[in-house]
PDB file of C-alpha atoms and ligand atoms in Angstrom:
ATOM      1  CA  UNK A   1     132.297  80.864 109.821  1.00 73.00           C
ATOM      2  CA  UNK A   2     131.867  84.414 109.288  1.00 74.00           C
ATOM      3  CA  UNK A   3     128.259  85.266 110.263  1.00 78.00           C
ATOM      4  CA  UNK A   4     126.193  86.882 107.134  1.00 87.00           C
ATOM      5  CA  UNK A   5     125.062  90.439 107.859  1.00 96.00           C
ATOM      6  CA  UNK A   6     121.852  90.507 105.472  1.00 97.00           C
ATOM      7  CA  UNK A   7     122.505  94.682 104.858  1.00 98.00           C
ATOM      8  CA  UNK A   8     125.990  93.548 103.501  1.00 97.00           C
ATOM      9  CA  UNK A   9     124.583  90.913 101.254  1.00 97.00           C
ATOM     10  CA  UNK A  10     121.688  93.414 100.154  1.00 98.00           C
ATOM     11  CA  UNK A  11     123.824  96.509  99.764  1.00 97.00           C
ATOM     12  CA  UNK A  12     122.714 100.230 100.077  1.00 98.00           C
ATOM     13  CA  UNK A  13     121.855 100.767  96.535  1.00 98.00           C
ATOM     14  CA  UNK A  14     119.589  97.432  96.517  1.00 98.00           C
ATOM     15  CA  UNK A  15     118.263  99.021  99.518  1.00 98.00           C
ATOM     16  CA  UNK A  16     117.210 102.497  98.759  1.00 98.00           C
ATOM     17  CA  UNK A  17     115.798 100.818  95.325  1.00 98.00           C
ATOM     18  CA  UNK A  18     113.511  98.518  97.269  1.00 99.00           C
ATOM     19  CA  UNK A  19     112.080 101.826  99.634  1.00 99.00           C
ATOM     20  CA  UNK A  20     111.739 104.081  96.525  1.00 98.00           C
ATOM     21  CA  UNK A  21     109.661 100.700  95.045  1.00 99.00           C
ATOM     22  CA  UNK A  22     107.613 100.112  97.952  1.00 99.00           C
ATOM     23  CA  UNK A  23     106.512 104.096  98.711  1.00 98.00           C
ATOM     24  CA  UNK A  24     105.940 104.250  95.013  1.00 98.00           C
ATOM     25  CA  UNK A  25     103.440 101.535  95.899  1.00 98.00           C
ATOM     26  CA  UNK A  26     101.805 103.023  99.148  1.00 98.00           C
ATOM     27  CA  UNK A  27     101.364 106.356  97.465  1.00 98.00           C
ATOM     28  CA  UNK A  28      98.885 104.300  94.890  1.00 98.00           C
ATOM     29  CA  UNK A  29      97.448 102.480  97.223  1.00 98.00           C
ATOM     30  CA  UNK A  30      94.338 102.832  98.014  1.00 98.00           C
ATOM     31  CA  UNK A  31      94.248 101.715 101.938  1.00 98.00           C
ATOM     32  CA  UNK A  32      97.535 103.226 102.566  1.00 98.00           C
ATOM     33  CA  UNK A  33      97.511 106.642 100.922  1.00 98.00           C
ATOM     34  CA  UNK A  34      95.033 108.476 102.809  1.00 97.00           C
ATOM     35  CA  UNK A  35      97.464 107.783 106.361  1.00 98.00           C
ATOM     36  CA  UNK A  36     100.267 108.668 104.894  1.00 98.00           C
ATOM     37  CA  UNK A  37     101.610 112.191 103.905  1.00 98.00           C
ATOM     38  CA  UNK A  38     101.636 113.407 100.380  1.00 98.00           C
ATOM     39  CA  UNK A  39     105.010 113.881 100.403  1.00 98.00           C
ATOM     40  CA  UNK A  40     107.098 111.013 101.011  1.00 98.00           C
ATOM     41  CA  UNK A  41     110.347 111.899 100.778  1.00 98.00           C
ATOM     42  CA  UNK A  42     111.510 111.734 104.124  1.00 98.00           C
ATOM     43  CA  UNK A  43     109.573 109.156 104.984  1.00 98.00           C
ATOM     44  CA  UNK A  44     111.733 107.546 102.539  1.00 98.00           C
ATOM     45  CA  UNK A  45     114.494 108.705 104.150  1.00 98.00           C
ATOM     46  CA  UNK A  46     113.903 107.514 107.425  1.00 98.00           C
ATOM     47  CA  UNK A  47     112.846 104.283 106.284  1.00 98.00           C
ATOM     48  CA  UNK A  48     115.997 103.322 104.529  1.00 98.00           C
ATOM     49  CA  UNK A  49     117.758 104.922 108.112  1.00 98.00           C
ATOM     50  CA  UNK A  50     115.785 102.543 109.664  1.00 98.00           C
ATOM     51  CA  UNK A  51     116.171  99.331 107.243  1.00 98.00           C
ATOM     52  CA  UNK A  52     119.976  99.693 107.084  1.00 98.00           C
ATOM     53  CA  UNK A  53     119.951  99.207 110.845  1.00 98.00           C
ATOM     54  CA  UNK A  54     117.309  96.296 110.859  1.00 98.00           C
ATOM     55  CA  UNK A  55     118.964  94.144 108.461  1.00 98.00           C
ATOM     56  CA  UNK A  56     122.552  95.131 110.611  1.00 98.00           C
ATOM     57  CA  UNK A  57     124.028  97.895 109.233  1.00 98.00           C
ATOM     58  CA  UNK A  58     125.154 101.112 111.067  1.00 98.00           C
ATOM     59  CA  UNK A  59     122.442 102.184 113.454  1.00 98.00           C
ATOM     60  CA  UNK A  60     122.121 105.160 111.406  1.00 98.00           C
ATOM     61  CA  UNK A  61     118.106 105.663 112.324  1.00 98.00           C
ATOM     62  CA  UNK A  62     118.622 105.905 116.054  1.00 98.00           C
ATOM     63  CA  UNK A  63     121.514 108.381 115.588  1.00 98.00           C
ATOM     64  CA  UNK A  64     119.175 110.317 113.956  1.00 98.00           C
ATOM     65  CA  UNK A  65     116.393 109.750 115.692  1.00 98.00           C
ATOM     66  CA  UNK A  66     116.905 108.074 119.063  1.00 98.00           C
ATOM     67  CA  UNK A  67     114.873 104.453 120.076  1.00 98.00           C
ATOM     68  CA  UNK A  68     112.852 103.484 116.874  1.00 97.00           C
ATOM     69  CA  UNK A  69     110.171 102.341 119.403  1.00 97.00           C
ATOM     70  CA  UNK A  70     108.097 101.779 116.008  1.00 98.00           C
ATOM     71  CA  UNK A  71     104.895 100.733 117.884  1.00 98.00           C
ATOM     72  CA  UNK A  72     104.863 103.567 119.324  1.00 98.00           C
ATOM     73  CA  UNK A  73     105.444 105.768 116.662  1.00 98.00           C
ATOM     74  CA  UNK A  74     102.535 104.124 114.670  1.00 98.00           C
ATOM     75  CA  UNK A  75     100.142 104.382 117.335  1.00 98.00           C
ATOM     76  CA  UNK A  76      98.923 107.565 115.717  1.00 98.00           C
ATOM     77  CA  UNK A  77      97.973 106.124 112.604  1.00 98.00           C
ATOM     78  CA  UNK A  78      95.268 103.594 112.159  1.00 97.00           C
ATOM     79  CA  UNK A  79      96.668 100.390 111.452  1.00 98.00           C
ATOM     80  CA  UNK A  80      94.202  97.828 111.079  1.00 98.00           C
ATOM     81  CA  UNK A  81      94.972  94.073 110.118  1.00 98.00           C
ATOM     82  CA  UNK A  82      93.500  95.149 106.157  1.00 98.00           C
ATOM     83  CA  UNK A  83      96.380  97.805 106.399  1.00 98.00           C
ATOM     84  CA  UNK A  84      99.052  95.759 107.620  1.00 98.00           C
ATOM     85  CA  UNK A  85      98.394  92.937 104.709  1.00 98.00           C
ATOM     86  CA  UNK A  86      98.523  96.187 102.125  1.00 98.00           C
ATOM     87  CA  UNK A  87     102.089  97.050 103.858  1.00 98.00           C
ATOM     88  CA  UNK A  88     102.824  93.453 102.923  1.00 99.00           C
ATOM     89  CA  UNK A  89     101.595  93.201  99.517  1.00 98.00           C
ATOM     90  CA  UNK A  90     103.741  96.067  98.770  1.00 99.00           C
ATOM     91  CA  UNK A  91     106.586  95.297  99.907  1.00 99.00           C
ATOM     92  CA  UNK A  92     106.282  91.785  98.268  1.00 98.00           C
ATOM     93  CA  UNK A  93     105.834  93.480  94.889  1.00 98.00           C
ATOM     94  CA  UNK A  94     108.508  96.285  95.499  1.00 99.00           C
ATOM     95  CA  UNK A  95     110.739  92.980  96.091  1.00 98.00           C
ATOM     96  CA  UNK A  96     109.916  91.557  93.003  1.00 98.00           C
ATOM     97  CA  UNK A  97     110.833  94.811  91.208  1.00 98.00           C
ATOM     98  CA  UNK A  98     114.144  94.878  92.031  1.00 98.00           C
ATOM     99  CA  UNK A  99     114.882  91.602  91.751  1.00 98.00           C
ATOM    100  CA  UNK A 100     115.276  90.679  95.763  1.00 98.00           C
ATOM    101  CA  UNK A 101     115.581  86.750  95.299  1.00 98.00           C
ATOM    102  CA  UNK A 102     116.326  83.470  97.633  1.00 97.00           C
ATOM    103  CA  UNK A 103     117.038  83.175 101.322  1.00 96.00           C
ATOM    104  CA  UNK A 104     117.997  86.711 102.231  1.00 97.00           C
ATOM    105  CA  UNK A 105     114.428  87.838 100.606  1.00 98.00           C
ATOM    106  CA  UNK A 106     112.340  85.128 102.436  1.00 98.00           C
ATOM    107  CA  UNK A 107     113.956  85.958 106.012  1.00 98.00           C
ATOM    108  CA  UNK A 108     114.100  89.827 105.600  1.00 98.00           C
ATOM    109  CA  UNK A 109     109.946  89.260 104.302  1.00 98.00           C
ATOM    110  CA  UNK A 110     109.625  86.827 107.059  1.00 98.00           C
ATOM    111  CA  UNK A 111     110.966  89.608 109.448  1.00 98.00           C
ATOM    112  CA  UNK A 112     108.772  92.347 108.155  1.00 98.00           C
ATOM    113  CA  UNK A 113     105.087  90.324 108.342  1.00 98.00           C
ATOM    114  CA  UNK A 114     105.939  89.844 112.373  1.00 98.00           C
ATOM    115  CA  UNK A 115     106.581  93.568 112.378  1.00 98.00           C
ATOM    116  CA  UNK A 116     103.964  94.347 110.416  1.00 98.00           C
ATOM    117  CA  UNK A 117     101.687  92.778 112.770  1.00 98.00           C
ATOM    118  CA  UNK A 118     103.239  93.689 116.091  1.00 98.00           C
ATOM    119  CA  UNK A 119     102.382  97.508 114.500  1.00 98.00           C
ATOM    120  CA  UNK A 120      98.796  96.623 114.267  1.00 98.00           C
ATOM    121  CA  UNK A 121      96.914  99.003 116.037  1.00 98.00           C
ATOM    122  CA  UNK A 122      93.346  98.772 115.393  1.00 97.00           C
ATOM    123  CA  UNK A 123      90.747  96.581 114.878  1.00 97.00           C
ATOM    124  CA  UNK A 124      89.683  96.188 110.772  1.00 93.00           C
ATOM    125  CA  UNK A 125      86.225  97.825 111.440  1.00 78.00           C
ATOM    126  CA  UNK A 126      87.383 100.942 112.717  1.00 54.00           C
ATOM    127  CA  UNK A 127      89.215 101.652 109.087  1.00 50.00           C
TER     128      UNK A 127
HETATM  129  C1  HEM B   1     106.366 105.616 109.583  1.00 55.50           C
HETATM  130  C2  HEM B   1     102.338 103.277 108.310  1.00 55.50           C
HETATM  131  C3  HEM B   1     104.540  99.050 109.079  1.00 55.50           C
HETATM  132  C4  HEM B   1     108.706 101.399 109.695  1.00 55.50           C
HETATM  133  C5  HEM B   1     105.073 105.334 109.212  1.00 55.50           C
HETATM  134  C6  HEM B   1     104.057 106.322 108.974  1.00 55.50           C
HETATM  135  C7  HEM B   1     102.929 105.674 108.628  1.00 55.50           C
HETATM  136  C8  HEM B   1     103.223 104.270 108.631  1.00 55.50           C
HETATM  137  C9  HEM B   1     101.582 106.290 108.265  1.00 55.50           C
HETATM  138  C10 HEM B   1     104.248 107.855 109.106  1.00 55.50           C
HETATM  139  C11 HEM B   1     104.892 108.392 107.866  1.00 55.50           C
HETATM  140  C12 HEM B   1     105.403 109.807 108.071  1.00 55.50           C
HETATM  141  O1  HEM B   1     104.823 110.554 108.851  1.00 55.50           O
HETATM  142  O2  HEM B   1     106.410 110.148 107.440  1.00 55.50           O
HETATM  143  C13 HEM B   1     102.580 101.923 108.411  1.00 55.50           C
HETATM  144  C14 HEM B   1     101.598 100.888 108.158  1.00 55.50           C
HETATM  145  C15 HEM B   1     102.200  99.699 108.410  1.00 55.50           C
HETATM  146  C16 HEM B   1     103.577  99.991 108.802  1.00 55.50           C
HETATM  147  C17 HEM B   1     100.160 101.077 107.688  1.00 55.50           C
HETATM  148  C18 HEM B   1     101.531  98.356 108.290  1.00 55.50           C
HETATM  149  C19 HEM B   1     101.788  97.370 109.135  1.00 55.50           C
HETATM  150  C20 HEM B   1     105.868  99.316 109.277  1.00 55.50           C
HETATM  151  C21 HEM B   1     106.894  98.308 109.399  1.00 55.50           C
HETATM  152  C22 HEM B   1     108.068  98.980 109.573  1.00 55.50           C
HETATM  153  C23 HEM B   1     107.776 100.392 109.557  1.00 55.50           C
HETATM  154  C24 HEM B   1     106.656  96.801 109.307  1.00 55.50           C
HETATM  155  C25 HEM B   1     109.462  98.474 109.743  1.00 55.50           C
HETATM  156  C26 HEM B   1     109.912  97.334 109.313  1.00 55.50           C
HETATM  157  C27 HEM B   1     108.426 102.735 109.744  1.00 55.50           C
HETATM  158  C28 HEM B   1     109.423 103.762 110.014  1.00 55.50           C
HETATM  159  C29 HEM B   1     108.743 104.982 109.994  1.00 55.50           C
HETATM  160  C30 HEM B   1     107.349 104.673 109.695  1.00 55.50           C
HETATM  161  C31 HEM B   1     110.897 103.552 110.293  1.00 55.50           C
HETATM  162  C32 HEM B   1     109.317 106.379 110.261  1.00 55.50           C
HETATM  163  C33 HEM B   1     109.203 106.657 111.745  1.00 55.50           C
HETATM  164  C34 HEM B   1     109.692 108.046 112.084  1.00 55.50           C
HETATM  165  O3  HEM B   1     108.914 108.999 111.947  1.00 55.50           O
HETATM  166  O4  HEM B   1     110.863 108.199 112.471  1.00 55.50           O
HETATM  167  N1  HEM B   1     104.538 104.096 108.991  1.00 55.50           N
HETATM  168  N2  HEM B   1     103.756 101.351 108.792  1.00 55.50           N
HETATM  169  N3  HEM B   1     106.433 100.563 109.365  1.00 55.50           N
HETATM  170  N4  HEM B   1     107.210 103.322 109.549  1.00 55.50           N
HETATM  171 FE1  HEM B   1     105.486 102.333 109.208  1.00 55.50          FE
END
């Protein structure tokens, strides 16, 4: 059987619509904006880099950038369980946007609440 590469099934454009979504989302949020920077358009960048090699595509992030060590990179930034659940909720609703459906949604969300909570950073009263 010839194994399923979930960045093949999703494609690139799918992709880089789902990121675009789910910044459009932190920038509104209310728990998320003030961490981030006003401009997010490398961020965006860097997170589709980094998606594309998550989900087994090219390891176009670490080319770029060398070990993602994300834990590490978020260390700066307060990230307290409320903050991780808003990373969630918007990346739930940026998969309902554009129409991210079935198995290869549920594992890829799956995937990104363990993340999400292996970057958490802080405890919630410190936010
Ligand atoms: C960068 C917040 C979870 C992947 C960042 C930045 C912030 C942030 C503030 C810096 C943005 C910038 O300076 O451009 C959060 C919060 C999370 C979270 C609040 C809640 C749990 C995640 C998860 C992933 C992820 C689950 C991956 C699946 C990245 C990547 C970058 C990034 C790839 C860019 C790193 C770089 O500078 O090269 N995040 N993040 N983050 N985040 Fe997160």
């Amino acid at each position: 059987r010839k194994p399923i590469i979930p960045y093949e099934e999703i494609g690139p454009d799918k992709l880089s619509q789902l990121v675009d979504a789910f910044y459009e989302r932190v920038a509104a949020h209310p728990k998320l904006k003030p961490i981030f920077p006003d401009d997010l358009t490398e961020t965006a960048r860097k997170q589709k880099q980094f998606l594309t090699q998550y989900l087994g595509g090219p390891n176009i992030y670490s080319q770029e950038h060398g070990h993602p060590m994300l834990r590490a990179r978020h260390m700066p930034f307060p990230i307290t369980p409320a903050r991780a659940q808003a990373w969630l909720e918007c990346m739930h609703e940026a998969m309902d946007e554009v129409e991210l459906e079935g198995k290869i949604r549920d594992d890829f969300y799956h995937r990104l609440v363990l993340t999400a909570h292996h970057m958490t950073n802080r405890p919630d009263q410190e936010e």
